[in-house]
Amino acid sequence: YFQNSEVVVDLGCGKGYFLELLQEHGIRGYGVDSNPRLIEECVSKGFQAEVNDVLIFLSEAKDSCLDGIFVGHVIEHLSVKHKIEFIQLLYRKLKKDGTLVIETPNTTSTYVMHNVYYLDPTHEKPLFPEALKHLFEITGFTVVASFLSEEIVPKINEANHFYNFSLVLKK
């Protein structure tokens, strides 16, 4: 999804797993995370990364300046008000024809909700995939793809036996 991007910003980059994946594919990445220890780890691996809050980082960036944005497991930590602000900032900061990939827990899975989501006290009110899609669409994004990923093993007796929900979006 990011093959035509000069730089992909990984918001909430954590230990740099996605930055590593970008590097393996010859794509320059830039990480942002609020945890200084995690940014230290990214920098020690040779990645460009900074300590910052994702909302502050986006609000300080120029409009239409980002080629690609990856957001993995961040939006579920924001209040509803900040989710909407975040989505609007993502749209404003992404270049025309830029790509945004967002991954969040699969809230349609009872297994994920009972065994993963609410074990993290920093998770806010969950949004179901269709609601999340709707928020991105009314902001102006075009949904390129949406899918469930990372199968729950051992397989459980549930139709939605995947940990994650992902959206691929274009401006």
Short mmCIF file of C-alpha atoms in Angstrom, two decimals:
data_model
loop_
_atom_site.label_atom_id
_atom_site.label_comp_id
_atom_site.label_asym_id
_atom_site.label_seq_id
_atom_site.Cartn_x
_atom_site.Cartn_y
_atom_site.Cartn_z
CA TYR A 1 0.00 0.00 0.00
CA PHE A 2 2.96 2.33 0.57
CA GLN A 3 5.14 1.45 -2.45
CA ASN A 4 4.71 4.94 -3.97
CA SER A 5 5.38 6.79 -0.71
CA GLU A 6 8.64 8.62 -0.10
CA VAL A 7 8.18 8.59 3.67
CA VAL A 8 5.60 6.79 5.79
CA VAL A 9 4.92 8.15 9.27
CA ASP A 10 4.16 5.45 11.85
CA LEU A 11 2.01 7.10 14.52
CA GLY A 12 2.26 5.15 17.75
CA CYS A 13 5.32 3.31 16.44
CA GLY A 14 6.09 1.46 19.68
CA LYS A 15 9.27 -0.62 19.34
CA GLY A 16 9.46 0.02 15.60
CA TYR A 17 8.08 -3.23 14.20
CA PHE A 18 6.35 -1.46 11.30
CA LEU A 19 9.37 0.80 10.74
CA GLU A 20 11.41 -2.38 10.34
CA LEU A 21 8.92 -3.73 7.81
CA LEU A 22 9.08 -0.49 5.84
CA GLN A 23 12.88 -0.63 5.85
CA GLU A 24 12.83 -4.23 4.57
CA HIS A 25 10.78 -2.98 1.60
CA GLY A 26 13.02 0.01 0.88
CA ILE A 27 10.55 2.59 2.18
CA ARG A 28 11.72 5.34 4.51
CA GLY A 29 9.80 5.46 7.76
CA TYR A 30 9.50 7.97 10.56
CA GLY A 31 8.16 6.99 13.96
CA VAL A 32 6.20 8.95 16.55
CA ASP A 33 5.35 7.64 20.00
CA SER A 34 4.69 9.24 23.39
CA ASN A 35 6.84 6.67 25.24
CA PRO A 36 10.51 7.78 25.46
CA ARG A 37 11.76 4.21 26.17
CA LEU A 38 10.16 2.91 23.00
CA ILE A 39 11.60 5.77 20.94
CA GLU A 40 15.04 5.04 22.42
CA GLU A 41 14.66 1.47 21.22
CA CYS A 42 13.67 2.65 17.71
CA VAL A 43 16.64 5.02 17.54
CA SER A 44 18.99 2.27 18.75
CA LYS A 45 17.82 0.19 15.77
CA GLY A 46 18.75 3.07 13.45
CA PHE A 47 15.21 4.37 12.84
CA GLN A 48 14.21 8.01 12.70
CA ALA A 49 11.71 8.58 15.49
CA GLU A 50 10.61 11.21 17.96
CA VAL A 51 8.86 11.39 21.30
CA ASN A 52 5.59 13.21 20.78
CA ASP A 53 1.85 12.88 21.24
CA VAL A 54 0.28 11.88 17.92
CA LEU A 55 -2.34 14.66 18.10
CA ILE A 56 0.33 17.28 18.79
CA PHE A 57 2.59 15.88 16.04
CA LEU A 58 -0.25 16.07 13.51
CA SER A 59 -1.45 19.50 14.60
CA GLU A 60 2.08 20.89 14.19
CA ALA A 61 2.66 19.30 10.76
CA LYS A 62 1.93 21.27 7.59
CA ASP A 63 -1.30 20.43 5.80
CA SER A 64 -1.00 17.96 2.90
CA CYS A 65 2.61 17.10 3.74
CA LEU A 66 2.51 13.34 4.43
CA ASP A 67 2.75 10.67 1.69
CA GLY A 68 1.71 7.77 3.85
CA ILE A 69 0.56 7.20 7.41
CA PHE A 70 0.35 3.98 9.38
CA VAL A 71 -1.59 3.93 12.66
CA GLY A 72 -1.49 0.63 14.51
CA HIS A 73 -3.51 0.23 17.68
CA VAL A 74 -3.75 3.91 18.59
CA ILE A 75 -7.28 5.13 17.88
CA GLU A 76 -8.87 2.83 20.48
CA HIS A 77 -6.92 4.74 23.16
CA LEU A 78 -8.57 8.07 22.27
CA SER A 79 -11.84 9.46 23.60
CA VAL A 80 -14.64 9.84 21.04
CA LYS A 81 -13.93 13.59 20.78
CA HIS A 82 -10.22 12.94 20.18
CA LYS A 83 -10.98 10.11 17.71
CA ILE A 84 -12.89 12.57 15.53
CA GLU A 85 -10.17 15.24 15.90
CA PHE A 86 -7.54 12.61 15.06
CA ILE A 87 -9.35 11.48 11.90
CA GLN A 88 -9.78 15.08 10.74
CA LEU A 89 -6.07 15.79 11.35
CA LEU A 90 -5.07 12.64 9.45
CA TYR A 91 -7.11 13.84 6.48
CA ARG A 92 -5.69 17.38 6.57
CA LYS A 93 -2.08 16.25 6.85
CA LEU A 94 -2.16 13.52 4.19
CA LYS A 95 -1.25 14.55 0.64
CA LYS A 96 -3.80 14.17 -2.16
CA ASP A 97 -3.73 10.49 -3.22
CA GLY A 98 -1.82 9.68 -0.02
CA THR A 99 -2.45 6.39 1.77
CA LEU A 100 -3.51 5.80 5.36
CA VAL A 101 -3.56 2.33 6.89
CA ILE A 102 -5.14 1.99 10.30
CA GLU A 103 -5.31 -1.15 12.43
CA THR A 104 -7.38 -1.56 15.58
CA PRO A 105 -8.68 -4.47 17.65
CA ASN A 106 -11.49 -6.44 16.01
CA THR A 107 -14.37 -5.24 18.16
CA THR A 108 -16.79 -7.63 16.42
CA SER A 109 -15.04 -10.55 18.09
CA THR A 110 -16.45 -11.50 21.49
CA TYR A 111 -13.13 -13.24 22.20
CA VAL A 112 -11.15 -10.03 21.54
CA MET A 113 -13.55 -7.92 23.56
CA HIS A 114 -13.60 -10.27 26.58
CA ASN A 115 -9.98 -11.44 26.53
CA VAL A 116 -7.98 -8.55 25.08
CA TYR A 117 -9.74 -5.20 24.71
CA TYR A 118 -10.87 -4.61 28.27
CA LEU A 119 -7.67 -6.00 29.80
CA ASP A 120 -5.97 -2.77 28.72
CA PRO A 121 -7.31 -0.01 30.99
CA THR A 122 -6.17 2.66 28.52
CA HIS A 123 -8.65 1.46 25.87
CA GLU A 124 -11.58 3.82 25.49
CA LYS A 125 -15.08 3.10 24.24
CA PRO A 126 -14.76 0.69 21.28
CA LEU A 127 -15.91 1.56 17.78
CA PHE A 128 -17.26 -1.17 15.55
CA PRO A 129 -15.68 -1.45 12.08
CA GLU A 130 -18.68 0.03 10.25
CA ALA A 131 -18.74 3.03 12.59
CA LEU A 132 -15.01 3.56 12.12
CA LYS A 133 -15.39 3.30 8.33
CA HIS A 134 -18.24 5.79 8.45
CA LEU A 135 -16.18 8.35 10.41
CA PHE A 136 -13.37 8.13 7.85
CA GLU A 137 -15.77 8.37 4.90
CA ILE A 138 -17.63 11.43 6.20
CA THR A 139 -14.26 13.09 6.75
CA GLY A 140 -13.49 12.63 3.04
CA PHE A 141 -11.44 9.43 2.89
CA THR A 142 -12.11 6.71 0.33
CA VAL A 143 -12.02 3.16 1.66
CA VAL A 144 -9.70 1.09 -0.56
CA ALA A 145 -9.91 -2.08 1.53
CA SER A 146 -11.03 -3.35 4.91
CA PHE A 147 -10.15 -6.70 6.38
CA LEU A 148 -9.68 -8.80 9.49
CA SER A 149 -6.20 -10.15 10.26
CA GLU A 150 -4.17 -12.26 12.68
CA GLU A 151 -6.26 -15.33 13.22
CA ILE A 152 -6.95 -16.28 16.83
CA VAL A 153 -5.18 -19.58 17.53
CA PRO A 154 -6.29 -22.07 18.62
CA LYS A 155 -9.30 -21.44 16.41
CA ILE A 156 -12.35 -20.58 18.43
CA ASN A 157 -15.96 -21.28 17.59
CA GLU A 158 -16.67 -17.78 16.32
CA ALA A 159 -17.20 -16.37 12.82
CA ASN A 160 -14.90 -13.38 13.44
CA HIS A 161 -11.93 -15.27 14.86
CA PHE A 162 -9.36 -12.53 14.12
CA TYR A 163 -7.59 -10.14 16.47
CA ASN A 164 -7.40 -7.07 14.21
CA PHE A 165 -9.52 -4.93 11.92
CA SER A 166 -7.70 -2.86 9.29
CA LEU A 167 -8.72 -0.08 6.95
CA VAL A 168 -6.77 1.07 3.91
CA LEU A 169 -7.80 4.59 2.95
CA LYS A 170 -6.96 7.19 0.31
CA LYS A 171 -7.35 10.93 0.41
#
